[in-house]
Short mmCIF file of C-alpha atoms and ligand atoms in Angstrom, two decimals:
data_model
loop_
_atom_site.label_atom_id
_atom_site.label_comp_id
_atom_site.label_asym_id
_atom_site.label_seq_id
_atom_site.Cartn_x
_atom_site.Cartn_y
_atom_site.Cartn_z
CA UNK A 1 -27.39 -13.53 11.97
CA UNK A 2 -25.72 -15.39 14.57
CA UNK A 3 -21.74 -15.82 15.10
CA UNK A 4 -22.37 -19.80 14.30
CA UNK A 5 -24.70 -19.11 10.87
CA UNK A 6 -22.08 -16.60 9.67
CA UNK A 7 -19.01 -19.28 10.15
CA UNK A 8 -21.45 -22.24 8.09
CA UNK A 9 -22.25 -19.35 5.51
CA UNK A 10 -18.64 -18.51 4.95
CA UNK A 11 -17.94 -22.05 4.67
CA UNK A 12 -20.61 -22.97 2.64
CA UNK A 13 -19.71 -19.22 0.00
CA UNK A 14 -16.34 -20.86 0.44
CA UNK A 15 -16.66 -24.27 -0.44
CA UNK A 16 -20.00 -25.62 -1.94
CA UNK A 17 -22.70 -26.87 -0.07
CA UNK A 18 -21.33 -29.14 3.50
CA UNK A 19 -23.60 -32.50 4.62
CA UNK A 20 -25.72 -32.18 7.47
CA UNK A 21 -23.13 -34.04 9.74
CA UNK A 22 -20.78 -30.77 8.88
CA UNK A 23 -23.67 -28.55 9.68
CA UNK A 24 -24.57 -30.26 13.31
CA UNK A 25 -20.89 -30.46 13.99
CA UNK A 26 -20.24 -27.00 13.42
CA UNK A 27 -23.37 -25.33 14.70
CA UNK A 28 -23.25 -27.70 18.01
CA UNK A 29 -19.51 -28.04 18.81
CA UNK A 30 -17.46 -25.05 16.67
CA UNK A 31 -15.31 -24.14 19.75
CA UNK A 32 -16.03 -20.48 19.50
CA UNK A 33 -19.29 -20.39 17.86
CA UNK A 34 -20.78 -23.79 19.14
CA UNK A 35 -23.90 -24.22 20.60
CA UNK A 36 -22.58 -26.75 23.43
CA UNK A 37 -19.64 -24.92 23.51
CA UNK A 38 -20.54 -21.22 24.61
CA UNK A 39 -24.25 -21.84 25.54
CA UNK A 40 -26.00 -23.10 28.94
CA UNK A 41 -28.28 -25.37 27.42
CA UNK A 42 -29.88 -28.13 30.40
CA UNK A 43 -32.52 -27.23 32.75
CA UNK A 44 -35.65 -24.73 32.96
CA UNK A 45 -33.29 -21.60 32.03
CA UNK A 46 -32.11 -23.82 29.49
CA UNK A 47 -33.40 -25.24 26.24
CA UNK A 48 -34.47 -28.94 27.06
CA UNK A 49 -34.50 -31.24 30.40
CA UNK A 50 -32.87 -34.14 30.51
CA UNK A 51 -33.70 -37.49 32.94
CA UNK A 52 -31.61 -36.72 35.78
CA UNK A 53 -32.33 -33.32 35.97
CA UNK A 54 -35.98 -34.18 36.23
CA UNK A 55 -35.82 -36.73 39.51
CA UNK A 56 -32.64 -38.34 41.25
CA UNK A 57 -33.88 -41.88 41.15
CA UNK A 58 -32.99 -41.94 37.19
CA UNK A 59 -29.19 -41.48 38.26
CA UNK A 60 -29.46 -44.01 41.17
CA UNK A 61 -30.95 -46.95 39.43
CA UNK A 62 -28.21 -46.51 37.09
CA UNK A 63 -25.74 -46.08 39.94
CA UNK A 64 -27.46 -49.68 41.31
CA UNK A 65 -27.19 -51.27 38.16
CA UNK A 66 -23.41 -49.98 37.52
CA UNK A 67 -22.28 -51.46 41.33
CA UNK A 68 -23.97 -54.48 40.57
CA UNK A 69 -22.17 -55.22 37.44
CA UNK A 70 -19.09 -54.59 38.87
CA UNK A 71 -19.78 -56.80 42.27
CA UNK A 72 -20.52 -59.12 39.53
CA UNK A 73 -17.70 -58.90 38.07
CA UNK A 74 -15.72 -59.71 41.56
CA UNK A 75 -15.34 -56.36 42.90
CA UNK A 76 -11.93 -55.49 40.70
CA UNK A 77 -10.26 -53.60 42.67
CA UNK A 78 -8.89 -50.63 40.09
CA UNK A 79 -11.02 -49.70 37.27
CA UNK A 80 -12.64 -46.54 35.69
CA UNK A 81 -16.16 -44.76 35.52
CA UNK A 82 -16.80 -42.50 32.60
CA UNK A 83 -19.83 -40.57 31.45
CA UNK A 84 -19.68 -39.20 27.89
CA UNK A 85 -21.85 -35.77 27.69
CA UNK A 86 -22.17 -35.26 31.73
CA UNK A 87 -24.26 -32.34 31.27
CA UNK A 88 -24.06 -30.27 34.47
CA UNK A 89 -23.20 -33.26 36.17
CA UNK A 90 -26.41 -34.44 37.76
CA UNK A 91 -26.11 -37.88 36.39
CA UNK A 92 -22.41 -38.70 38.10
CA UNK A 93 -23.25 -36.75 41.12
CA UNK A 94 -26.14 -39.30 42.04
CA UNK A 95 -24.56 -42.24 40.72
CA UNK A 96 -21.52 -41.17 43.25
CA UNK A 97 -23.95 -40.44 46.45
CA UNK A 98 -25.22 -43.76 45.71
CA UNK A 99 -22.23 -45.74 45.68
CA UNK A 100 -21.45 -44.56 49.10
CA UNK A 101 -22.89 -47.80 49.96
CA UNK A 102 -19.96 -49.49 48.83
CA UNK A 103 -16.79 -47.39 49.54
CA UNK A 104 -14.87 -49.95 48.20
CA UNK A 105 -16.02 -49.53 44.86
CA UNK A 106 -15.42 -45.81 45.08
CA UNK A 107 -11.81 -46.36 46.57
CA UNK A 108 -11.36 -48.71 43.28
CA UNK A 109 -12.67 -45.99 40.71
CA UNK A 110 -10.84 -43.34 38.71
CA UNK A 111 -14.01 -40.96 37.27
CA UNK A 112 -13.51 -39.74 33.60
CA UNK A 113 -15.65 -37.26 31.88
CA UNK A 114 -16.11 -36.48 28.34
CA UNK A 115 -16.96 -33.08 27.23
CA UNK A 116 -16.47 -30.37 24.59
CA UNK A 117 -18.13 -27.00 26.97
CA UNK A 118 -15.54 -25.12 29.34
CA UNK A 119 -19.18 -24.27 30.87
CA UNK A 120 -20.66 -27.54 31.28
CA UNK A 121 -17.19 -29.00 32.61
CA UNK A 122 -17.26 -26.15 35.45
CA UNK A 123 -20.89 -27.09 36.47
CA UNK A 124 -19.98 -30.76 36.69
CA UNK A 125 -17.07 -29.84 38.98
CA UNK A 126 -19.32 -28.18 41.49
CA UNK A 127 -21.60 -30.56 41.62
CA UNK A 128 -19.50 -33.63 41.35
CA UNK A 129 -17.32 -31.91 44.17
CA UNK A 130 -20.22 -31.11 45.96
CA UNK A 131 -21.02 -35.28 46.60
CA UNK A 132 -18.10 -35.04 48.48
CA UNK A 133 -18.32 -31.85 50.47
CA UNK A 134 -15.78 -33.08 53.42
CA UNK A 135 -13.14 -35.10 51.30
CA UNK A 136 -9.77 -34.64 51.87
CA UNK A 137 -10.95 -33.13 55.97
CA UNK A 138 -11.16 -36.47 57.49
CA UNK A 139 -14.88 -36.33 58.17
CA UNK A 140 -16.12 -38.96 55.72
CA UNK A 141 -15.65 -42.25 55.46
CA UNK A 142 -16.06 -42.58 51.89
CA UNK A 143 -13.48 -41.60 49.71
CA UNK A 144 -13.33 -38.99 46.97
CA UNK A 145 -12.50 -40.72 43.12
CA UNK A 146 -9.64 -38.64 41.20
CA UNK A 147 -11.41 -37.09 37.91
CA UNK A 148 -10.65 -36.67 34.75
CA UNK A 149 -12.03 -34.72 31.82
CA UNK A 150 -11.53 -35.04 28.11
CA UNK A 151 -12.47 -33.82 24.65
CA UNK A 152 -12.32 -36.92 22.97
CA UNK A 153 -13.72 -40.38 24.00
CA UNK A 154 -10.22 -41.88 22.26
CA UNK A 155 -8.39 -39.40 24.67
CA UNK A 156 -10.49 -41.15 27.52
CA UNK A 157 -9.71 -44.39 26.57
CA UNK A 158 -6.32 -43.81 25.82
CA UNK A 159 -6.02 -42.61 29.54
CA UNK A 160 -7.97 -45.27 31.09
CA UNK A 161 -5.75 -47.45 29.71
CA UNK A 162 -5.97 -51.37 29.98
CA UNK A 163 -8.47 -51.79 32.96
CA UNK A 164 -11.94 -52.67 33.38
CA UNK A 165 -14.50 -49.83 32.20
CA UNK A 166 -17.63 -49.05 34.30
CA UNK A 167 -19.62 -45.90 31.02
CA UNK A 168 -22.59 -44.44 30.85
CA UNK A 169 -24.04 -41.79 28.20
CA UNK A 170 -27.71 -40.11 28.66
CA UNK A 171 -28.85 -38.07 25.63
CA UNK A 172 -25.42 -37.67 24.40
CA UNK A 173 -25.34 -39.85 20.86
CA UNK A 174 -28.28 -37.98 20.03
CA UNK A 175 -25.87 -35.15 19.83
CA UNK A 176 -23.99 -36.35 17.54
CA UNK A 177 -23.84 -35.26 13.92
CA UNK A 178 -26.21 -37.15 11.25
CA UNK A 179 -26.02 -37.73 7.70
CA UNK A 180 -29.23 -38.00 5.49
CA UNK A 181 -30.14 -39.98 2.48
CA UNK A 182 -33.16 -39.12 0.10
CA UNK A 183 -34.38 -41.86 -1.81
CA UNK A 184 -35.34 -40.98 -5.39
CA UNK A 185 -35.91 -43.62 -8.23
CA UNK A 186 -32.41 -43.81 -8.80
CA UNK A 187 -31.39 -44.55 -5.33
CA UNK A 188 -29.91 -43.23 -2.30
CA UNK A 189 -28.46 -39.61 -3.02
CA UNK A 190 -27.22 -37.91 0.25
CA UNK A 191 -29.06 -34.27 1.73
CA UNK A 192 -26.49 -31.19 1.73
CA UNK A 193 -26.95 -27.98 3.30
CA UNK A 194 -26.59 -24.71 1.04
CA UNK A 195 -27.49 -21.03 1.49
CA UNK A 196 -30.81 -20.17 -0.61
CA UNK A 197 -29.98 -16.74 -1.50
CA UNK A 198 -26.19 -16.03 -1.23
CA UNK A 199 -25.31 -12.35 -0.13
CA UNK A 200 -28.70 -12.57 2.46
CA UNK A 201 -29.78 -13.46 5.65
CA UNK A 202 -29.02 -17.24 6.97
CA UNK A 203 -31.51 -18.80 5.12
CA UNK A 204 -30.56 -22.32 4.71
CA UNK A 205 -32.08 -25.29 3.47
CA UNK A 206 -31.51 -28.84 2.12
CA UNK A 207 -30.80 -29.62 -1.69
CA UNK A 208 -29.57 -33.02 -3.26
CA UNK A 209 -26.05 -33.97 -3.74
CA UNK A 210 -25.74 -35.39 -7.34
CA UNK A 211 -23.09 -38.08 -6.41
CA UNK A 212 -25.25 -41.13 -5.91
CA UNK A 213 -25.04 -42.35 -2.61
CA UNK A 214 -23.71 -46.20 -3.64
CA UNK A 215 -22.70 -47.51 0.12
CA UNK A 216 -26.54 -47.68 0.86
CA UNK A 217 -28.51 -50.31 -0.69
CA UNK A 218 -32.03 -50.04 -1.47
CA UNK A 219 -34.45 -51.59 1.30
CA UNK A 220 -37.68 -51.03 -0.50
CA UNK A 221 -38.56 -47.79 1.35
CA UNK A 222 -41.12 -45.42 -1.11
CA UNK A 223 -39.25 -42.92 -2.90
CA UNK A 224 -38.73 -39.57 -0.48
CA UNK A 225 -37.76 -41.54 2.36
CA UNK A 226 -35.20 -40.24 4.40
CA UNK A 227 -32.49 -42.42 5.60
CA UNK A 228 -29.95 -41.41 8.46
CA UNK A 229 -26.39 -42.48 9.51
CA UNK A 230 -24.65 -41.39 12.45
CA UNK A 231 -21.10 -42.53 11.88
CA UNK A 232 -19.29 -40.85 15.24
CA UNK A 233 -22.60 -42.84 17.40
CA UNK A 234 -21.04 -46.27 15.58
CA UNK A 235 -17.75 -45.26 16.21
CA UNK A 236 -18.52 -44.29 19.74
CA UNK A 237 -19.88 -47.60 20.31
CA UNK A 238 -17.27 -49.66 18.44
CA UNK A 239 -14.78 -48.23 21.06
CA UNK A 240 -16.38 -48.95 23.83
CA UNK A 241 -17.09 -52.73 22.80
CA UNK A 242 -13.97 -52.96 22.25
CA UNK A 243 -12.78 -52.17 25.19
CA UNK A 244 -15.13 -53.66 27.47
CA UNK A 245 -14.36 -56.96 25.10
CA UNK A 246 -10.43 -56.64 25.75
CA UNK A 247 -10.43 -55.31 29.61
CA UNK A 248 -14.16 -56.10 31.35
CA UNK A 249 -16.70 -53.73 32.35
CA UNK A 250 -19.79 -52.66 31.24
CA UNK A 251 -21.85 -49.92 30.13
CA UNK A 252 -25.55 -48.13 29.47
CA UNK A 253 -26.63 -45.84 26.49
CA UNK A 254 -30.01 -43.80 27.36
CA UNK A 255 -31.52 -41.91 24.55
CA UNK A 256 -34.88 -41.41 22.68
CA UNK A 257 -34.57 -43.93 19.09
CA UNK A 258 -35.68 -46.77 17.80
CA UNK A 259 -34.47 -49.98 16.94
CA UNK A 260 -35.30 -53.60 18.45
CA UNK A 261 -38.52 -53.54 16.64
CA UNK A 262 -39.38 -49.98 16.51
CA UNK A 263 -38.80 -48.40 13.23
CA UNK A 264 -36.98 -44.60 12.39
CA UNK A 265 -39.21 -42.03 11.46
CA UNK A 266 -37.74 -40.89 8.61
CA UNK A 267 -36.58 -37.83 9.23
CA UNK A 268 -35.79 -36.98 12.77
CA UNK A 269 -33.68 -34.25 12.87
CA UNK A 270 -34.54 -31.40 14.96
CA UNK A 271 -34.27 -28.08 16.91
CA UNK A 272 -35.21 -27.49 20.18
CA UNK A 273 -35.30 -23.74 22.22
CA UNK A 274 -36.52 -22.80 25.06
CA UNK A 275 -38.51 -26.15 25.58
CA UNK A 276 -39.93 -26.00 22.76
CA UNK A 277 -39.64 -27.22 18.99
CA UNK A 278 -37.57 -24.87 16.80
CA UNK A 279 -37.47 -25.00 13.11
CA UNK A 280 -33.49 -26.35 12.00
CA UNK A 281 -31.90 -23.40 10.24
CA UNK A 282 -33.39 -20.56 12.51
CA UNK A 283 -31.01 -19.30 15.41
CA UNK A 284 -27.63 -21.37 14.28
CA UNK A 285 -25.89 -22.09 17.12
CA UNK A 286 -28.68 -21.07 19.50
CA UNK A 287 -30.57 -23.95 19.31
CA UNK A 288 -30.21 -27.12 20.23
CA UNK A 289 -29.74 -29.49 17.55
CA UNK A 290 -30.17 -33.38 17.68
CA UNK A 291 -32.24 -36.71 16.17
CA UNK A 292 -32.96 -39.60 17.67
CA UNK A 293 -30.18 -42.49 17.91
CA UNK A 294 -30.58 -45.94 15.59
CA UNK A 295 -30.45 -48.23 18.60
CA UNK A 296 -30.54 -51.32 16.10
CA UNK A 297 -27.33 -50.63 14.42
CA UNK A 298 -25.41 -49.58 17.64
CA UNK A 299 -26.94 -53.26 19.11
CA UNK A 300 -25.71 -54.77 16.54
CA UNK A 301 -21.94 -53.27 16.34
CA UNK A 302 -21.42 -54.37 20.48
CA UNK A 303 -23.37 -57.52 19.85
CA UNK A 304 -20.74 -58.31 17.31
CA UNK A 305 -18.28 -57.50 19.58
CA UNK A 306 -19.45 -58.55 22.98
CA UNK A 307 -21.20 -62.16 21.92
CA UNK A 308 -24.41 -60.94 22.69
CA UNK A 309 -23.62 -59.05 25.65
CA UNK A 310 -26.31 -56.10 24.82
CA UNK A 311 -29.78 -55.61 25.44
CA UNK A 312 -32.56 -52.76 24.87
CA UNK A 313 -34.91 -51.72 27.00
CA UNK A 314 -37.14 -49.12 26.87
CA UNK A 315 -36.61 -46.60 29.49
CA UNK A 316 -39.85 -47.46 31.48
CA UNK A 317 -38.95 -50.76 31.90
CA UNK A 318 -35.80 -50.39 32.19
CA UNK A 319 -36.28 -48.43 35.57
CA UNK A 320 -39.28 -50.23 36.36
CA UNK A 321 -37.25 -53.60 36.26
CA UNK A 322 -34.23 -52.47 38.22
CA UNK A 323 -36.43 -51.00 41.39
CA UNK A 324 -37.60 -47.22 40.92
CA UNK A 325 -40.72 -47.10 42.09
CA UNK A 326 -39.64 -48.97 45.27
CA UNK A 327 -36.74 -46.52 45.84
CA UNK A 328 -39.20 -43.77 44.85
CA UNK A 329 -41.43 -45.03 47.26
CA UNK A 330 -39.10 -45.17 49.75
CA UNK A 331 -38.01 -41.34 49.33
CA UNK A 332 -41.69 -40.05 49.59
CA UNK A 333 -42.38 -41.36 52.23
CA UNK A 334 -40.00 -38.89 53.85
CA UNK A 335 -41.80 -35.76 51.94
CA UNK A 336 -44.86 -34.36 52.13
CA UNK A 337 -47.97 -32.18 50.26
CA UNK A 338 -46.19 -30.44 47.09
CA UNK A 339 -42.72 -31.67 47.55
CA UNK A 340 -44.38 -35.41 47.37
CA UNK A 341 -46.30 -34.55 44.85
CA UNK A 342 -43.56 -32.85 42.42
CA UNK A 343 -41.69 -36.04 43.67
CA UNK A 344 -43.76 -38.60 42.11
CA UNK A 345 -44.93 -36.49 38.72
CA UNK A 346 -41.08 -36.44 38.30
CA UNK A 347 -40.51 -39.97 38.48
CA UNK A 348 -43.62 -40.49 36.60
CA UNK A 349 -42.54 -38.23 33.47
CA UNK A 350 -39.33 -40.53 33.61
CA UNK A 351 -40.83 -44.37 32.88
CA UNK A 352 -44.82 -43.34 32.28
CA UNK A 353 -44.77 -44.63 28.26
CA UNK A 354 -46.96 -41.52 27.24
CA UNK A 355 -43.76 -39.42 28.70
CA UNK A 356 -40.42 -40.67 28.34
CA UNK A 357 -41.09 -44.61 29.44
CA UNK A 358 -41.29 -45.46 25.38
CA UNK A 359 -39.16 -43.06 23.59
CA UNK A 360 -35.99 -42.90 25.14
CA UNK A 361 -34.40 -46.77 25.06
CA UNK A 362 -31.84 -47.93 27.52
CA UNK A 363 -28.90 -50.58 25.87
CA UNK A 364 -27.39 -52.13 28.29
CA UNK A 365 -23.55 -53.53 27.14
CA UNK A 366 -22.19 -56.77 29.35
CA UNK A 367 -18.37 -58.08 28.51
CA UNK A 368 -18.75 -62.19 28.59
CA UNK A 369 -16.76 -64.00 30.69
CA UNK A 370 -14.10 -65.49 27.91
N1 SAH B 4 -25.95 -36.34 30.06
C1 SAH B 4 -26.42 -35.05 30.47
C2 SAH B 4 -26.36 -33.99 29.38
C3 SAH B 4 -26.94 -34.27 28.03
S1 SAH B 4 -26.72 -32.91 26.91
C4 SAH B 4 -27.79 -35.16 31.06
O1 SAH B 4 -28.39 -36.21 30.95
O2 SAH B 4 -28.26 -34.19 31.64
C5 SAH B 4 -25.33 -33.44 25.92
C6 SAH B 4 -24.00 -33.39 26.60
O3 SAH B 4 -23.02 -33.87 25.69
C7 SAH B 4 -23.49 -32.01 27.02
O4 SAH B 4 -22.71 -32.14 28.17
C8 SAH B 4 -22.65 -31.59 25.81
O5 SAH B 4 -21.77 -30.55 26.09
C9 SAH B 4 -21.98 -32.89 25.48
N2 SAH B 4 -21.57 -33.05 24.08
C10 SAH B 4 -22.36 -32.94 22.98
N3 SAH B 4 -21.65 -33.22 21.86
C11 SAH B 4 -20.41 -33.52 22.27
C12 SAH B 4 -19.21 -33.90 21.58
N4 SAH B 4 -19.19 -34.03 20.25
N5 SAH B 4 -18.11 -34.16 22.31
C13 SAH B 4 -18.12 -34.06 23.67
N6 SAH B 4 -19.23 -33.71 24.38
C14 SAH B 4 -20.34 -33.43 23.69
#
């Protein structure tokens, strides 16, 4: 059994079955036990791949699209960047090399970063570091932002206090922890997790909670639908809003959901291991665990807040829209044979709509002028 299923058994022995969001939060971010807490999860050593580990031009056209809104916004001259979930750091590093092009923008910026692993934090120093190899010696002309790292987005904000916010966030709300609904004929009741045979193994698996759910109304759906809420996604995104609302900025959520016409699949929690699908109570704490973000209820949260300010994309277009193939285009034609070739499959995987063009959404956040 692993160190993480032992802790959720004990808990569960302990106290009666937990939801799923106690599971997820436990298995994924216990601080001794979690799975983004103690394991290296990104890249092909890893468990999954994410966008910017794949090709460069994903962090660049969101680099592009970040300078733009704040040259837009007339070039404040003090504000902050902040990635929730940085991963090993990919994303910022790229978004940094690219704003070289403005050093005033990076002389304005203070860089925040939100994240729960000591392991993933020193990989992002190395390689955030490692865009400016020759700060501080003279030899650059560009100059190197402060950073900052936190635990907590409030932390963050608290920190960043009251100027305007430049965020980004790449397969990070689908980390978050879930809650599922089943729908029987007497409503919504919510999923819990329990141990089947207590005194054995780490065999867990789902029952019913017999509270009825009442905060969910019925929409119809066929009884055994699953239903999912990700509170800490809304909250995440109810922060943010607000701030970009109160002190400028903008911001860009990329994850695979639905929403803006594209409906959930039910249930869409899952495990992933070694690049591959995993089934959700085997290796606790080992395994990746995530489900795909509701884009429509996060859009509709910062629309509230932000007049309208949002839109979805889907990833493809997203990229497509904002120039990738022509920087791609304009990187190959510095490589050749298999470099060229790995070039453009990468850049392909990342806005083909058989890949991850369709799946993974982009929502885009704008503050209005008042
Ligand atoms: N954005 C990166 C990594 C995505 S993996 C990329 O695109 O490659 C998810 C990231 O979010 C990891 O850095 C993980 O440690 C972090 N993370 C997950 N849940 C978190 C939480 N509750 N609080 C803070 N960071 C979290």
């Amino acid at each position: 059994m692993t160190p993480a299923a032992t802790q959720i058994r004990w808990v569960i022995l302990k106290d009666g079955p937990i939801t799923l969001a106690q599971f997820m939060a436990l298995a994924l971010t216990h601080p001794d036990y979690g799975y983004y807490t103690t394991m290296s999860p990104i890249g092909s050593q890893g468990d999954f791949t994410t966008a910017p580990e794949i090709n460069q031009t994903f962090g660049e056209i969101l680099g592009l699209w970040i300078l733009d809104q704040w040259i837009r916004m007339g070039e404040p001259p003090v504000c902050a960047l902040l990635e929730l979930g940085p991963g090993r750091g990919t994303l910022m590093a790229d978004i940094l090399r690219i704003a070289r092009i403005r050093p005033r923008f990076l002389r304005a910026l203070s860089v925040h970063l939100v994240e729960c692993s000591p392991l993933l934090k020193q990989h992002q120093q190395s390689s955030i570091t490692g865009v400016f190899p020759d700060a501080g010696h003279g030899s650059f002309s560009a100059p190197s932002p402060s950073l900052f790292w936190h635990r907590h987005l409030t932390a963050a904000l608290g920190a960043i206090g009251s100027i305007p916010l430049f965020f980004i966030a790449n397969e990070y709300m689908d980390a978050l922890p879930i809650h599922q609904y089943e729908k029987t004929e007497d409503g919504f009741f919510e999923r819990l997790v329990t141990i089947t045979h207590p005194g054995h193994g780490d065999d867990f698996c789902f029952i019913r909670s017999d509270q009825k759910a009442d905060h969910l109304h019925d929409d119809g759906s066929p009884v055994g639908s699953i239903r999912e809420t990700c509170p800490d996604a809304q909250k995440t995104i109810l922060l943010l809003a607000d701030h970009l609302k109160k002190h400028g900025g903008a911001g860009l959520v990329a994850d695979y959901g639905y929403g803006g016409g594209t409906l959930a699949a039910g249930d869409t929690f899952q495990a992933v291991k070694a690049h591959h699908y995993h089934p959700v109570f085997q290796d606790v704490g080992t395994a990746d665990l995530s489900a795909h973000v509701n884009f429509g209820v996060l859009q509709t949260i910062a629309d509230h807040h932000l007049k309208n300010g949002t839109t979805l994309w889907t990833q493809g277009d997203f990229l497509k829209t904002h120039g990738i193939m022509e920087r791609a285009e304009h990187i190959m034609a510095t490589l050749n044979g298999p470099e060229r070739s790995l070039f453009a499959a990468g850049v392909d995987r990342l806005v083909q709509e058989t890949q991850m063009g369709r799946l993974f959404k982009v929502m885009t956040l704008e503050a209005r002028k008042p």
